[in-house]
Each structure stands twice: as structure tokens, then as C-alpha cells.
Amino acid sequence: MADLYIFLILLALGFTIGTTVEKRHFRSLIRREAEHANLLLIASKLPTPDLKISESHLVGGNAVISVDYFKRFVAGLRNLVGGRMNAYESLVDRARREALLRLKDEAEKLGADMVFNIKIETASISQSANNALGSIEVYAYGTAVKTARR
Amino acid sequence: MQLSNLEIVPGQRIVKHLGLVQGSTVRAKHAGKDFLAGIKNIFGGELMAYTELLQESREEAMKRMVEQAEAVGANAVVNIRFSTSSVTMGAAELFAYGTAVVLEERG
């Protein structure tokens, strides 16, 4: 019986705090993305030849984000029937956007105005032996360049 | 040391290729931090301790790659890639590799 109570408390805590944390994170992501709107991220491999580039640096940003207890439970249920896993979709979305924002921070500190050849790498970090997917790490990197637009 | 994940460095010419250079590091998690992260796992959100740990490890891997590049007489590493793999439970390997080259200012 005590086990059931602990489980329910964890579920409730995970739901209330997890949802608040996620909402706050999304709000902050949207705000910071708007602040960085003038820095261009480009996935293409090489800068176009018409750009006059004076400096280039390797920049990167990473984030480790964990899913809450409630979502992990819901995802476990979802595993039985298949289909979209909303719980994990928002997790990877948050981690990617956060990592990209940190990359942008670093690029802006260097005075760059474009970042080329963005690569995004995702790795799952297993917490312990018993739960499979606890948290994920996303690392985004690219080459920041300072341009003098002709 | 000029680092880039492009195949070229804008404004400079590659005069010599010196081959692949690499650096890796395997890091285990701190037991205390792991415990705190376990608690954080209930509420969700960012695990700051891991973010820092992985970033530090990645810098270490990059440092080793740069040392190797210096040893072969390069002044730049181009086409850098990163990769992460979990070796055993609780430990991760961070790996960085690229091509060591000698650059010259385009005259």
C-alpha cells in the first residue's frame, strides 16, 4: 500500500512541477529566440562565395534535459499501443532549441553574424539500469563567421 | 590553432594536408551528482550538472585533438566532427576528430 502512495505522490509531483518547468522553459525559449533573430544559422556546408569573411571560429552548445516522472509513466503506457509519443517529442524539441540557443550565445559573443555547417547530435543518457530513457543530451556545433556584407 | 567544421577556412588556402587527428575522453558520472540528477529526474527539466560535465569532457577531447595536430606541425584543424557513445552504464565517451592542415594567408 505504501508503495502505491509513493507512486501516486511521485506521479502528482512529476505532473505539476514538470508541466510548470516545461511551460516556463518554452516561454524562455521563445523569448530568447526572438532576441537572437538577427543571427543566421545555415546548414549548408560552405559559405557562398559572395560573402567577405574576415574571421571564423568553431562554436557549440549543449543541453541535457530530463523527462519528468509523469511523462515517463505516460510514455510507458503509450509503448503498449504505439503511436506518437508527445512526452518525448517535447523533450527533444526543448533540448535541441536550448542547445542551438547556447550556440547562438557563443557565436554572438565572438561578434559573428552567421553560422555555417550546423550539425546537431543527439545522445541518450541512461540514468540507471532500470529505466531505459531518462534524459537526452543534444550538442549543436558549427562554424561562426564574421562577414562584411558587400 | 584555427578550428573549423567547414572543409575550408575562408580567406585562407590549405597548402598541406597532414591527415586525421583525433582526441577522446571517457568520463564517468559523479555519484553525488548522479543522485541529485536522479531526484531531478522526477520533476524533469535541465540537468545542469550533466550539461557541464559533458561540455568539460568535450573540451578535453578537443584539447587532445589540438595537441595531436600541434605535434604533426599543423596550424589548423578543418572538418571537425564530434561523436558521443555510451561505453558502459554511467560512462560516456566523447570523441572529436578532424583533418590537420597547414594554412596560408591568401595573398
Short mmCIF file of C-alpha atoms in Angstrom, two decimals:
data_model
loop_
_atom_site.label_atom_id
_atom_site.label_comp_id
_atom_site.label_asym_id
_atom_site.label_seq_id
_atom_site.Cartn_x
_atom_site.Cartn_y
_atom_site.Cartn_z
CA MET A 1 0.00 0.00 0.00
CA ALA A 2 2.81 2.41 0.92
CA ASP A 3 4.38 1.74 -2.46
CA LEU A 4 1.20 2.82 -4.19
CA TYR A 5 1.10 6.08 -2.23
CA ILE A 6 4.72 6.83 -3.08
CA PHE A 7 3.99 6.11 -6.72
CA LEU A 8 0.96 8.41 -6.74
CA ILE A 9 2.86 11.20 -4.97
CA LEU A 10 5.72 10.94 -7.47
CA LEU A 11 3.23 10.97 -10.32
CA ALA A 12 1.49 14.07 -8.97
CA LEU A 13 4.79 15.85 -8.28
CA GLY A 14 6.06 14.97 -11.72
CA PHE A 15 2.89 16.25 -13.35
CA THR A 16 2.58 19.57 -11.51
CA ILE A 17 6.24 20.57 -11.31
CA GLY A 18 7.15 19.01 -14.66
CA THR A 19 4.42 20.88 -16.52
CA THR A 20 5.32 24.20 -14.86
CA VAL A 21 9.01 23.76 -15.63
CA GLU A 22 8.26 22.86 -19.23
CA LYS A 23 5.93 25.80 -19.79
CA ARG A 24 8.46 28.20 -18.29
CA HIS A 25 11.18 26.71 -20.47
CA PHE A 26 9.14 27.10 -23.66
CA ARG A 27 8.35 30.72 -22.78
CA SER A 28 12.02 31.45 -22.22
CA LEU A 29 12.95 29.67 -25.48
CA ILE A 30 10.51 31.79 -27.48
CA ARG A 31 11.75 34.99 -25.85
CA ARG A 32 15.44 34.22 -26.41
CA GLU A 33 14.87 33.02 -29.96
CA ALA A 34 13.34 36.40 -30.74
CA GLU A 35 16.40 38.15 -29.23
CA HIS A 36 18.75 36.18 -31.46
CA ALA A 37 16.68 36.62 -34.62
CA ASN A 38 19.40 38.55 -36.48
CA LEU A 39 21.99 35.77 -36.25
CA LEU A 40 21.62 33.48 -39.25
CA LEU A 41 22.09 29.75 -38.82
CA ILE A 42 22.80 28.00 -42.08
CA ALA A 43 23.00 24.25 -42.56
CA SER A 44 24.84 24.35 -45.86
CA LYS A 45 28.40 23.10 -45.94
CA LEU A 46 30.19 26.04 -47.50
CA PRO A 47 29.64 29.77 -47.31
CA THR A 48 28.55 31.37 -50.56
CA PRO A 49 31.46 32.98 -52.44
CA ASP A 50 29.93 36.45 -52.46
CA LEU A 51 30.41 36.80 -48.70
CA LYS A 52 33.51 38.55 -47.47
CA ILE A 53 34.51 36.64 -44.37
CA SER A 54 37.08 38.10 -42.03
CA GLU A 55 37.10 35.57 -39.20
CA SER A 56 35.80 32.10 -38.43
CA HIS A 57 35.53 30.11 -35.21
CA LEU A 58 34.17 26.76 -34.14
CA VAL A 59 31.21 27.26 -31.79
CA GLY A 60 28.96 24.83 -29.98
CA GLY A 61 26.28 24.49 -27.33
CA ASN A 62 24.86 21.57 -25.41
CA ALA A 63 21.94 20.79 -23.13
CA VAL A 64 20.92 17.77 -21.09
CA ILE A 65 17.19 17.65 -20.48
CA SER A 66 15.31 15.09 -18.47
CA VAL A 67 11.72 13.95 -18.75
CA ASP A 68 9.57 14.00 -15.60
CA TYR A 69 8.12 11.03 -13.75
CA PHE A 70 4.58 11.54 -15.03
CA LYS A 71 5.60 11.73 -18.66
CA ARG A 72 7.80 8.70 -18.31
CA PHE A 73 4.81 6.80 -16.98
CA VAL A 74 2.55 8.01 -19.80
CA ALA A 75 5.21 7.11 -22.35
CA GLY A 76 5.37 3.64 -20.80
CA LEU A 77 1.64 3.23 -21.41
CA ARG A 78 1.98 4.60 -24.93
CA ASN A 79 4.57 1.92 -25.58
CA LEU A 80 1.84 -0.68 -25.28
CA VAL A 81 -0.37 0.70 -28.03
CA GLY A 82 2.11 2.50 -30.24
CA GLY A 83 1.71 5.89 -31.90
CA ARG A 84 3.05 9.36 -31.31
CA MET A 85 4.91 9.91 -28.06
CA ASN A 86 4.10 13.51 -27.23
CA ALA A 87 6.03 13.33 -23.99
CA TYR A 88 9.32 12.64 -25.70
CA GLU A 89 8.64 14.86 -28.69
CA SER A 90 8.57 17.94 -26.47
CA LEU A 91 11.68 16.69 -24.66
CA VAL A 92 13.86 16.50 -27.78
CA ASP A 93 12.40 19.76 -29.09
CA ARG A 94 13.36 21.59 -25.90
CA ALA A 95 16.84 20.11 -25.83
CA ARG A 96 17.55 20.98 -29.48
CA ARG A 97 16.31 24.53 -29.20
CA GLU A 98 18.22 25.08 -25.97
CA ALA A 99 21.46 23.73 -27.49
CA LEU A 100 21.03 25.94 -30.57
CA LEU A 101 20.44 28.98 -28.37
CA ARG A 102 23.67 28.33 -26.49
CA LEU A 103 25.49 28.03 -29.80
CA LYS A 104 24.00 31.38 -30.79
CA ASP A 105 25.10 32.93 -27.48
CA GLU A 106 28.66 31.81 -28.09
CA ALA A 107 28.62 32.99 -31.70
CA GLU A 108 27.30 36.39 -30.69
CA LYS A 109 29.96 36.77 -28.01
CA LEU A 110 32.53 36.39 -30.79
CA GLY A 111 30.78 39.06 -32.81
CA ALA A 112 29.74 36.66 -35.57
CA ASP A 113 26.67 37.24 -37.71
CA MET A 114 26.32 33.87 -39.46
CA VAL A 115 26.95 30.26 -38.51
CA PHE A 116 27.62 27.69 -41.23
CA ASN A 117 27.52 23.90 -41.37
CA ILE A 118 25.36 23.36 -38.30
CA LYS A 119 25.44 19.79 -37.07
CA ILE A 120 23.12 18.56 -34.34
CA GLU A 121 23.97 15.44 -32.43
CA THR A 122 21.63 13.67 -30.01
CA ALA A 123 22.64 11.09 -27.44
CA SER A 124 20.51 9.41 -24.83
CA ILE A 125 21.91 9.27 -21.33
CA SER A 126 20.68 6.31 -19.36
CA GLN A 127 20.13 7.16 -15.73
CA SER A 128 20.39 3.69 -14.26
CA ALA A 129 19.87 0.11 -15.27
CA ASN A 130 16.12 0.02 -14.67
CA ASN A 131 14.81 2.94 -16.71
CA ALA A 132 15.66 2.99 -20.36
CA LEU A 133 15.28 6.60 -21.44
CA GLY A 134 15.84 9.14 -18.69
CA SER A 135 17.39 12.12 -20.33
CA ILE A 136 18.92 13.18 -23.59
CA GLU A 137 21.88 15.29 -24.50
CA VAL A 138 21.91 17.44 -27.60
CA TYR A 139 25.08 19.03 -28.88
CA ALA A 140 24.91 21.55 -31.71
CA TYR A 141 28.02 22.88 -33.41
CA GLY A 142 29.03 24.90 -36.41
CA THR A 143 31.46 27.47 -37.70
CA ALA A 144 30.65 31.07 -36.80
CA VAL A 145 31.83 33.69 -39.26
CA LYS A 146 32.16 37.44 -39.21
CA THR A 147 31.09 38.88 -42.53
CA ALA A 148 31.43 42.25 -44.14
CA ARG A 149 28.44 42.19 -46.46
CA ARG A 150 29.41 43.71 -49.76
CA MET B 1 45.21 26.95 -33.82
CA GLN B 2 42.34 27.64 -36.17
CA LEU B 3 39.42 25.25 -35.71
CA SER B 4 36.57 24.85 -38.16
CA ASN B 5 33.94 22.32 -39.05
CA LEU B 6 33.90 23.54 -42.64
CA GLU B 7 36.10 21.91 -45.24
CA ILE B 8 37.94 25.17 -45.79
CA VAL B 9 38.87 28.25 -43.82
CA PRO B 10 37.51 31.36 -45.53
CA GLY B 11 40.22 33.72 -46.71
CA GLN B 12 42.99 31.15 -46.31
CA ARG B 13 44.47 28.49 -48.51
CA ILE B 14 45.28 24.92 -47.47
CA VAL B 15 48.85 24.23 -48.51
CA LYS B 16 49.34 20.83 -46.87
CA HIS B 17 47.18 18.01 -45.53
CA LEU B 18 48.62 16.22 -42.52
CA GLY B 19 45.99 13.55 -42.05
CA LEU B 20 43.40 12.68 -39.44
CA VAL B 21 43.81 13.85 -35.86
CA GLN B 22 41.60 12.75 -33.01
CA GLY B 23 41.01 13.12 -29.31
CA SER B 24 38.74 11.23 -27.00
CA THR B 25 37.86 11.04 -23.34
CA VAL B 26 35.76 8.64 -21.31
CA ARG B 27 34.03 10.18 -18.31
CA ALA B 28 32.05 8.65 -15.52
CA LYS B 29 29.37 10.47 -13.60
CA HIS B 30 29.95 11.71 -10.07
CA ALA B 31 27.95 9.58 -7.61
CA GLY B 32 26.69 12.60 -5.64
CA LYS B 33 25.72 14.49 -8.76
CA ASP B 34 24.14 11.34 -10.11
CA PHE B 35 21.97 11.15 -7.01
CA LEU B 36 20.87 14.76 -7.39
CA ALA B 37 20.16 14.14 -11.06
CA GLY B 38 18.04 11.17 -10.00
CA ILE B 39 15.87 13.50 -7.93
CA LYS B 40 15.72 15.98 -10.80
CA ASN B 41 14.53 13.10 -12.96
CA ILE B 42 11.21 13.08 -11.09
CA PHE B 43 10.48 16.72 -11.89
CA GLY B 44 12.02 16.91 -15.33
CA GLY B 45 13.94 19.86 -16.71
CA GLU B 46 17.55 20.55 -17.38
CA LEU B 47 20.26 18.55 -15.61
CA MET B 48 22.84 21.31 -15.23
CA ALA B 49 25.46 19.01 -13.67
CA TYR B 50 25.46 16.76 -16.73
CA THR B 51 25.43 19.63 -19.18
CA GLU B 52 28.59 20.98 -17.56
CA LEU B 53 30.20 17.56 -17.25
CA LEU B 54 29.69 16.74 -20.91
CA GLN B 55 30.84 20.16 -22.05
CA GLU B 56 34.01 19.83 -19.97
CA SER B 57 34.67 16.38 -21.40
CA ARG B 58 34.14 17.63 -24.92
CA GLU B 59 36.64 20.42 -24.34
CA GLU B 60 39.10 17.83 -23.03
CA ALA B 61 38.64 15.70 -26.17
CA MET B 62 39.16 18.78 -28.33
CA LYS B 63 42.29 19.69 -26.38
CA ARG B 64 43.75 16.26 -27.08
CA MET B 65 42.92 16.59 -30.75
CA VAL B 66 44.61 20.00 -30.87
CA GLU B 67 47.71 18.60 -29.13
CA GLN B 68 47.93 15.90 -31.77
CA ALA B 69 47.56 18.47 -34.51
CA GLU B 70 50.32 20.60 -32.97
CA ALA B 71 52.57 17.55 -32.78
CA VAL B 72 52.35 16.97 -36.53
CA GLY B 73 53.02 20.64 -37.23
CA ALA B 74 49.56 21.80 -38.28
CA ASN B 75 48.21 25.27 -37.70
CA ALA B 76 44.56 24.40 -38.23
CA VAL B 77 42.08 21.55 -37.97
CA VAL B 78 39.27 21.51 -40.51
CA ASN B 79 36.15 19.41 -40.96
CA ILE B 80 35.83 18.71 -37.23
CA ARG B 81 33.18 16.23 -36.13
CA PHE B 82 32.00 15.21 -32.67
CA SER B 83 30.51 11.96 -31.57
CA THR B 84 29.19 10.60 -28.30
CA SER B 85 28.74 6.99 -27.30
CA SER B 86 27.99 5.31 -24.02
CA VAL B 87 30.64 2.74 -23.26
CA THR B 88 29.20 1.23 -20.11
CA MET B 89 26.38 2.17 -17.78
CA GLY B 90 27.16 5.57 -16.29
CA ALA B 91 30.10 6.42 -18.53
CA ALA B 92 30.22 8.20 -21.82
CA GLU B 93 32.90 8.55 -24.44
CA LEU B 94 33.25 11.87 -26.19
CA PHE B 95 35.21 11.86 -29.37
CA ALA B 96 36.40 14.67 -31.64
CA TYR B 97 38.18 14.25 -34.95
CA GLY B 98 39.21 16.31 -37.92
CA THR B 99 41.81 16.85 -40.60
CA ALA B 100 45.04 18.59 -39.63
CA VAL B 101 46.20 21.08 -42.24
CA VAL B 102 48.68 23.85 -42.80
CA LEU B 103 47.05 27.12 -43.80
CA GLU B 104 48.48 30.07 -45.60
CA GLU B 105 47.05 33.56 -45.91
CA ARG B 106 45.62 34.03 -49.38
CA GLY B 107 47.77 36.75 -50.90
#
